[in-house]
XYZ file of C-alpha atoms in Angstrom:
550
model
C -105.243 135.650 121.391
C -103.592 132.379 120.306
C -102.839 133.820 116.886
C -101.353 137.002 118.357
C -98.965 135.016 120.579
C -97.822 132.833 117.689
C -97.499 135.857 115.408
C -95.231 137.649 117.897
C -93.038 134.558 118.151
C -92.887 134.300 114.379
C -91.884 137.927 113.831
C -89.212 137.725 116.540
C -87.641 134.701 114.886
C -87.912 136.209 111.432
C -85.670 139.050 112.590
C -82.665 136.728 113.132
C -80.140 135.720 110.475
C -78.720 132.781 112.441
C -78.716 129.708 110.164
C -79.092 127.358 113.144
C -82.507 128.859 113.893
C -83.896 128.345 110.381
C -85.480 124.930 110.998
C -87.108 126.174 114.179
C -88.271 129.247 112.282
C -90.049 127.118 109.679
C -91.729 125.035 112.353
C -93.023 128.045 114.218
C -94.224 129.600 110.952
C -96.270 126.491 110.206
C -97.807 126.440 113.676
C -98.555 130.149 113.553
C -100.262 129.982 110.191
C -102.260 126.912 111.143
C -103.497 128.817 114.169
C -104.447 131.686 111.888
C -106.283 129.375 109.537
C -108.191 127.888 112.471
C -109.369 131.350 113.490
C -110.457 132.109 109.921
C -112.236 128.779 109.519
C -114.111 129.187 112.800
C -115.324 132.584 111.673
C -116.789 131.198 108.431
C -120.343 129.867 108.124
C -120.124 126.099 107.830
C -122.213 126.112 104.675
C -119.408 127.928 102.863
C -116.599 125.549 103.837
C -115.803 123.117 101.019
C -112.600 121.758 99.641
C -111.688 120.513 96.187
C -108.575 119.158 94.546
C -107.225 120.961 91.483
C -105.631 119.010 88.678
C -102.097 119.706 89.927
C -102.843 117.757 93.106
C -102.662 120.762 95.444
C -105.599 121.639 97.661
C -107.213 125.024 97.359
C -109.893 126.399 99.694
C -113.073 127.519 97.990
C -115.970 129.581 99.193
C -119.478 129.702 97.829
C -118.413 132.662 95.712
C -116.247 130.329 93.636
C -113.060 132.408 94.144
C -109.804 130.593 94.799
C -107.301 131.737 97.452
C -104.509 132.554 97.188
C -104.827 134.242 93.817
C -102.180 133.730 91.131
C -101.818 137.489 90.647
C -100.503 137.928 94.218
C -97.692 135.452 93.616
C -95.116 137.886 92.232
C -91.509 138.688 92.983
C -90.689 142.344 93.616
C -87.595 141.991 91.375
C -86.566 140.115 88.204
C -85.400 136.519 88.590
C -82.139 137.436 86.878
C -80.819 140.343 88.894
C -77.628 141.976 90.094
C -76.383 141.470 93.625
C -77.349 144.863 95.041
C -80.783 146.435 95.042
C -81.464 150.118 94.483
C -82.053 152.024 97.733
C -85.603 153.061 98.553
C -86.991 156.042 100.409
C -85.177 159.325 100.910
C -81.492 159.592 99.951
C -78.804 159.837 102.612
C -76.019 162.419 102.640
C -73.984 162.097 99.410
C -70.737 162.256 101.399
C -71.512 159.244 103.581
C -69.498 156.141 102.791
C -67.332 157.819 100.144
C -64.222 159.307 101.767
C -60.923 157.446 101.601
C -58.877 158.328 104.669
C -55.467 157.258 105.876
C -55.801 157.306 109.617
C -52.648 158.019 111.584
C -52.000 156.389 114.934
C -53.323 158.490 117.816
C -50.745 160.262 120.008
C -49.877 158.446 123.197
C -50.301 161.683 125.167
C -54.022 161.821 126.072
C -53.962 165.641 126.134
C -53.182 165.623 122.394
C -55.775 163.013 121.466
C -58.730 165.458 121.250
C -56.967 167.372 118.442
C -56.270 164.060 116.709
C -59.974 163.192 117.009
C -61.042 166.543 115.542
C -58.773 166.103 112.513
C -60.563 162.931 111.388
C -63.619 162.773 109.138
C -66.846 161.582 110.692
C -67.092 157.781 110.874
C -70.135 157.777 108.576
C -68.067 159.467 105.838
C -65.371 156.749 105.595
C -65.434 154.429 102.597
C -65.536 150.740 103.509
C -61.792 150.143 103.072
C -60.805 153.113 105.245
C -63.385 152.165 107.854
C -62.004 148.639 108.244
C -58.351 149.770 108.272
C -59.045 152.435 110.873
C -60.997 149.988 113.017
C -58.228 147.368 112.916
C -55.555 149.918 113.739
C -57.431 151.267 116.766
C -58.447 147.761 117.833
C -54.769 146.843 118.005
C -54.095 150.005 120.020
C -56.791 148.925 122.457
C -55.524 145.350 122.747
C -51.946 146.465 123.401
C -53.239 149.102 125.858
C -51.563 151.836 123.842
C -54.873 153.608 124.384
C -57.150 152.951 127.356
C -60.919 152.652 127.526
C -61.229 156.073 129.141
C -58.920 157.966 126.771
C -60.364 160.295 124.072
C -59.053 158.057 121.259
C -61.092 155.164 122.665
C -64.278 157.023 121.717
C -63.018 157.027 118.133
C -62.565 153.264 118.331
C -66.057 152.662 119.686
C -67.601 154.919 117.048
C -65.733 153.128 114.265
C -66.801 149.737 115.586
C -70.421 150.839 115.785
C -70.347 152.138 112.199
C -68.665 148.969 110.916
C -71.202 146.715 112.600
C -74.083 148.850 111.313
C -72.891 148.582 107.707
C -72.433 144.824 107.916
C -75.820 144.432 109.543
C -77.382 146.469 106.735
C -76.034 144.041 104.120
C -77.026 141.034 106.224
C -80.572 142.371 106.514
C -80.789 142.925 102.757
C -79.776 139.329 102.075
C -82.049 137.981 104.816
C -84.956 139.903 103.318
C -84.137 138.618 99.850
C -83.951 134.994 101.060
C -87.300 135.329 102.820
C -88.953 136.657 99.659
C -87.556 133.818 97.545
C -88.528 131.210 100.138
C -92.115 132.426 100.437
C -92.392 132.796 96.671
C -91.300 129.195 96.122
C -93.659 127.909 98.826
C -96.590 130.068 97.769
C -98.818 127.140 96.799
C -97.479 124.697 99.380
C -100.274 122.665 100.970
C -99.095 123.191 104.561
C -101.947 125.257 105.961
C -99.909 128.463 105.834
C -101.090 131.768 104.409
C -98.172 132.364 102.044
C -99.818 135.417 100.548
C -99.501 137.225 103.869
C -96.015 135.855 104.499
C -94.839 136.901 101.047
C -96.099 140.437 101.624
C -94.309 140.538 104.972
C -91.094 139.313 103.375
C -91.340 142.007 100.683
C -91.860 144.652 103.349
C -88.808 143.436 105.232
C -86.638 143.620 102.128
C -87.898 147.114 101.361
C -87.197 148.220 104.921
C -83.610 147.015 104.550
C -83.233 149.060 101.359
C -84.396 152.205 103.174
C -81.720 151.896 105.847
C -79.247 154.807 105.736
C -76.332 152.512 106.546
C -77.222 150.356 103.542
C -77.231 153.410 101.287
C -73.752 154.487 102.413
C -72.328 150.950 102.416
C -73.046 150.198 98.745
C -71.101 153.217 97.449
C -67.677 151.529 97.531
C -66.274 147.998 97.301
C -67.755 145.525 99.773
C -64.663 143.280 99.903
C -63.221 144.899 103.075
C -66.391 143.945 104.960
C -66.280 140.244 104.012
C -64.776 138.908 107.233
C -67.486 140.624 109.304
C -70.493 139.477 107.257
C -72.771 136.515 107.969
C -71.898 133.355 106.002
C -75.280 133.483 104.222
C -74.475 137.001 103.044
C -71.093 135.979 101.650
C -72.681 132.971 99.903
C -75.321 135.213 98.373
C -72.736 137.537 96.825
C -70.643 134.590 95.571
C -73.726 133.437 93.647
C -74.341 136.913 92.226
C -70.987 137.998 90.885
C -68.987 138.558 94.073
C -68.352 141.456 96.445
C -65.661 143.327 94.507
C -67.710 144.942 91.753
C -71.202 144.642 93.209
C -71.360 148.402 93.795
C -70.398 149.097 90.151
C -73.143 146.996 88.560
C -76.519 148.515 87.813
C -78.673 148.120 90.887
C -81.782 145.984 90.636
C -84.964 147.945 91.257
C -87.384 146.455 93.769
C -91.047 147.050 93.087
C -92.409 148.251 96.386
C -96.110 147.878 96.964
C -98.133 151.076 96.818
C -98.632 152.793 100.132
C -101.908 154.150 101.436
C -102.083 157.920 100.933
C -103.584 160.226 103.566
C -104.399 163.927 103.430
C -103.525 166.669 105.911
C -104.870 170.056 106.918
C -102.170 171.769 104.823
C -103.240 172.469 101.255
C -101.568 170.184 98.719
C -99.753 168.185 101.401
C -100.253 164.442 101.769
C -98.558 161.536 103.489
C -98.055 157.797 103.093
C -98.793 155.110 105.658
C -95.562 153.282 106.494
C -97.172 150.667 108.723
C -100.286 150.336 110.814
C -101.840 148.255 113.527
C -104.716 148.218 115.982
C -103.198 151.035 118.050
C -102.553 153.374 115.124
C -100.077 153.999 112.317
C -96.726 155.468 111.327
C -97.200 158.052 108.581
C -94.504 159.785 106.542
C -95.151 163.398 105.552
C -92.325 165.110 103.663
C -89.632 163.195 105.536
C -91.141 163.483 109.020
C -92.662 160.375 110.595
C -95.810 160.944 112.641
C -97.235 158.335 114.978
C -101.031 158.423 114.948
C -102.513 157.159 118.212
C -105.993 155.804 117.578
C -107.077 155.534 121.220
C -105.609 158.831 122.450
C -106.740 160.657 119.321
C -103.611 162.663 118.506
C -100.428 162.511 116.391
C -96.794 162.690 117.544
C -93.843 163.747 115.343
C -91.300 161.051 116.170
C -88.531 160.928 113.563
C -87.049 162.814 110.646
C -84.918 162.144 107.571
C -82.286 164.870 107.431
C -81.822 164.855 103.655
C -85.572 165.222 103.153
C -85.667 168.541 105.028
C -82.196 169.964 104.410
C -82.469 173.521 103.104
C -86.267 173.275 102.982
C -89.173 175.343 104.266
C -90.746 172.713 106.516
C -94.516 172.687 106.992
C -95.983 170.595 109.782
C -99.747 170.029 109.447
C -102.260 170.851 112.158
C -104.184 167.644 111.465
C -103.627 164.284 109.785
C -106.715 162.685 108.238
C -106.634 158.936 108.819
C -109.474 156.420 108.590
C -112.153 159.078 108.615
C -110.803 160.915 111.656
C -108.756 164.063 112.191
C -105.734 163.607 114.428
C -104.220 166.866 115.729
C -100.422 167.045 115.785
C -99.934 167.844 119.467
C -96.418 166.675 120.320
C -92.884 166.424 118.939
C -89.955 164.327 120.056
C -87.263 166.191 121.988
C -84.279 167.147 119.749
C -86.333 166.348 116.621
C -84.818 169.183 114.556
C -81.536 169.396 116.459
C -78.624 170.224 114.093
C -80.986 170.157 111.113
C -80.109 172.598 108.340
C -83.682 173.660 107.678
C -84.531 177.034 106.163
C -87.753 177.712 108.048
C -90.587 175.885 109.763
C -94.335 176.296 110.263
C -95.384 174.663 113.507
C -98.835 173.076 113.958
C -101.460 175.364 115.468
C -102.381 172.325 117.596
C -98.933 171.832 119.141
C -98.882 171.761 122.959
C -95.188 171.617 123.819
C -91.725 172.305 122.396
C -89.406 169.950 124.190
C -85.772 169.950 125.287
C -83.320 170.809 122.452
C -86.001 170.457 119.755
C -84.409 173.105 117.487
C -80.955 173.336 119.053
C -78.311 174.415 116.505
C -80.832 174.263 113.659
C -80.743 176.655 110.697
C -84.027 178.503 111.271
C -83.977 182.305 110.963
C -87.369 182.952 112.529
C -90.001 181.099 114.509
C -93.692 181.693 115.153
C -94.810 179.895 118.299
C -98.529 179.016 118.164
C -100.874 180.048 120.961
C -101.529 176.355 121.636
C -97.968 175.855 122.946
C -97.986 175.949 126.759
C -94.517 174.587 127.557
C -91.115 175.343 126.031
C -88.330 173.364 127.670
C -84.719 174.361 128.236
C -82.347 174.777 125.273
C -85.246 174.334 122.827
C -83.682 176.975 120.545
C -80.155 177.061 121.977
C -77.357 178.069 119.596
C -79.642 178.797 116.646
C -77.070 181.140 115.118
C -79.383 182.351 112.336
C -82.435 182.991 114.514
C -83.365 186.675 114.224
C -87.089 186.806 114.909
C -89.302 185.131 117.511
C -93.070 185.680 117.602
C -95.413 184.369 120.304
C -99.001 184.219 119.017
C -100.485 183.627 122.472
C -100.323 185.867 125.529
C -100.106 183.064 128.106
C -97.686 180.199 128.603
C -97.249 177.828 131.540
C -93.514 177.226 131.377
C -90.802 179.091 129.505
C -87.423 177.626 130.375
C -84.031 178.948 129.288
C -84.707 178.319 125.632
C -82.768 180.990 123.649
C -79.171 180.840 124.939
C -76.391 181.751 122.467
C -78.754 182.778 119.676
C -76.199 185.291 118.447
C -78.367 186.827 115.690
C -81.419 187.426 117.876
C -82.110 191.164 118.235
C -85.575 191.676 119.708
C -88.107 189.498 121.531
C -91.517 190.146 123.078
C -92.377 187.383 125.521
C -96.007 186.448 126.295
C -97.767 188.803 128.710
C -98.277 186.060 131.281
C -95.746 183.335 132.063
C -96.263 181.073 135.069
C -92.655 179.883 135.246
C -89.502 181.217 133.551
C -86.203 179.344 133.664
C -82.584 180.484 134.053
C -80.281 181.625 131.242
C -83.113 182.588 128.904
C -81.024 184.917 126.712
C -77.497 184.218 127.945
C -74.923 184.730 125.214
C -77.320 186.554 122.856
C -74.658 189.062 121.854
C -76.845 191.033 119.414
C -79.927 191.305 121.603
C -81.006 194.950 121.986
C -84.642 194.777 123.144
C -86.722 192.433 125.314
C -90.237 192.844 126.660
C -90.697 190.703 129.769
C -93.975 189.127 130.990
C -96.223 191.457 133.006
C -96.769 188.931 135.806
C -93.120 187.912 136.249
C -92.202 187.598 139.934
C -88.545 186.711 139.607
C -85.732 187.415 137.174
C -83.994 184.014 137.067
C -80.222 183.749 137.221
C -78.145 184.552 134.120
C -81.196 185.736 132.170
C -79.209 188.345 130.203
C -75.680 187.177 130.893
C -73.319 188.199 128.080
C -75.919 190.294 126.210
C -73.336 192.961 125.359
C -75.627 195.108 123.173
C -78.524 195.161 125.634
C -78.358 198.625 127.222
C -81.782 198.872 128.863
C -84.486 196.528 130.143
C -87.851 197.435 131.639
C -88.258 195.200 134.648
C -91.988 194.659 135.398
C -93.254 196.014 138.720
C -94.343 192.465 139.588
C -90.694 191.364 139.946
C -89.666 191.199 143.622
C -86.642 188.909 143.356
C -83.549 188.869 141.145
C -81.262 185.853 140.783
C -77.482 185.777 140.448
C -75.660 187.187 137.416
C -78.844 188.264 135.651
C -77.000 191.121 133.904
C -73.454 189.750 134.165
C -71.389 190.900 131.193
C -74.330 192.713 129.636
C -74.386 196.278 128.297
C -77.125 197.622 130.601
C -76.649 201.286 131.522
C -79.800 201.935 133.554
C -81.997 199.696 135.724
C -85.097 200.398 137.734
C -85.286 197.706 140.433
C -87.315 199.777 142.860
C -89.843 196.958 143.361
C -87.212 194.242 143.912
C -86.779 193.210 147.551
C -84.318 190.317 147.116
C -81.083 190.826 145.209
C -78.305 188.425 144.359
C -74.928 188.955 142.701
C -74.968 191.411 139.789
C -71.774 190.045 138.298
C -69.656 192.337 136.148
C -71.865 195.158 134.856
C -69.232 197.529 133.508
C -71.697 199.936 131.897
C -74.239 200.166 134.727
C -74.345 203.861 135.734
C -77.922 204.425 136.896
C -79.622 202.118 139.385
C -82.855 202.571 141.326
C -83.311 200.436 144.441
C -86.161 200.184 146.916
C -85.781 202.567 149.865
C -86.413 199.666 152.272
C -83.077 198.171 151.227
C -81.051 201.229 152.256
C -80.681 200.225 155.907
C -79.046 196.912 155.004
C -77.302 198.116 151.860
C -73.792 198.231 153.313
C -74.040 194.873 155.090
C -75.955 192.809 152.522
C -76.526 194.576 149.197
C -73.309 196.351 148.298
C -71.342 193.126 148.011
C -73.520 192.168 145.047
C -72.521 195.397 143.254
C -68.813 195.187 144.016
C -67.898 194.229 140.418
C -69.791 197.157 138.880
C -67.158 199.943 138.495
C -69.680 202.811 138.409
C -71.392 201.602 141.592
C -68.333 201.770 143.852
C -68.801 203.464 147.255
C -66.345 206.099 148.418
C -65.303 206.749 152.011
C -64.861 210.468 152.631
C -64.702 212.437 155.891
C -65.496 209.361 157.930
C -68.578 208.302 156.023
C -69.620 206.372 152.905
C -70.630 208.331 149.847
C -73.007 206.641 147.463
C -72.436 206.802 143.688
C -74.298 209.589 141.896
C -76.263 207.122 139.824
C -77.485 205.053 142.787
C -80.901 206.194 144.008
C -83.225 204.769 146.670
C -86.920 205.344 145.992
C -90.236 204.492 147.607
C -92.010 202.027 145.345
C -95.699 202.673 144.790
């Protein structure tokens, strides 16, 4: 427990780049490692504990096996001693446009109603080159200080986004230099007789440097001159570049390649697919599989898809495994983070047959053209597939689902869908705005048609409403193309909305007595359902029929 406390303190301090904390950092590192050594020594049989002095005067622990620790082979730098200032990025590439666009930003209009158009005309902040980013930030910062734009105006969001991007790029460089300095420091102190395990610390320093080189902001920052960022960088970072040729041409020199240590490889249930362990601990591990990071939970016994690298999946046929094999166990992939594939330009996807839930906005505005939903999925949350403009085909492998919220709104290419036979709960707006939808088969046990289910489905001319439905929400068919409806089993009706094509409607005979007082108002915007008053009495439309439901 003592070691764990000290280790947490050490790692927290290692994350800072403040020069004033360096002496305290070294002290805590010594204490932490001494605590670790005490734990190791207590665990050893006393008969194996001996100590000898090598000829260079430095003490080295020996065991009865005669092996020295640390070994000379582990004392290596992950880069040449003579190297260029910048290191080659690691991991998946980021978007080639990021960090490359020069842009002359004009001052935003003073009129706040015109500022949204000004915002839309700009490139994304991540696309700016470093010089344009700094100039744009300074210009908008001055506008903020002079109150030319206010905190609540649309242009202020542009300022905050620019500031966030600028700080992220500077932090990426600072973290690279901090990682480099840690590696050099641990390398130089590798054989120091201070009771510290420098082999472990050197490996940790290498990992930190490699993590910095995988950062997407680092990858976009090093594409253009770093000089504009100088005034926002830590002093240690500026000093580092002054010693290695300066900031001006650092991005033009050949990048130094860092030798990253080999990662543990794991297999999956998908043939030919494997993954690499990014990091691991007592509770589990983070594993990368084709650009998707899965968190393996040892205690709970399942895996969770938590993050994704866009460039790794762009334009790809994504395959998510059913199981991840890790440390002799199979971990089913049961969950995904909400919005995981949101806005991702993926070609297609195979979901795990072990998946339990598709969460809020998981595939919203993604590029998928079809989706097969495994029988294991029991919950699909709202907007899970909203605005998937290419989505044409949806297949449910199972016939039961617990919750099916409004998950397909504005899927403008969707033409036909067969929902599971049994759905415990269905949410509002399921197919609203699906302008090419022509056929839907509803669940057999459905009790209510939620509001706006088919709103704006202009090509939908007919729907078979299950006999189990006894209630219909507001605007279910508003703006749709329905011509005929059999609602003879429905006892509660709300507003129909504008159903311009509705000509044939069957209602339950029990509703006839209260039709004029309570029901007709809901049909008032349907031109073919208008009542006429002739010879002192109301005349029902020809297409309106009251029937006894069996």
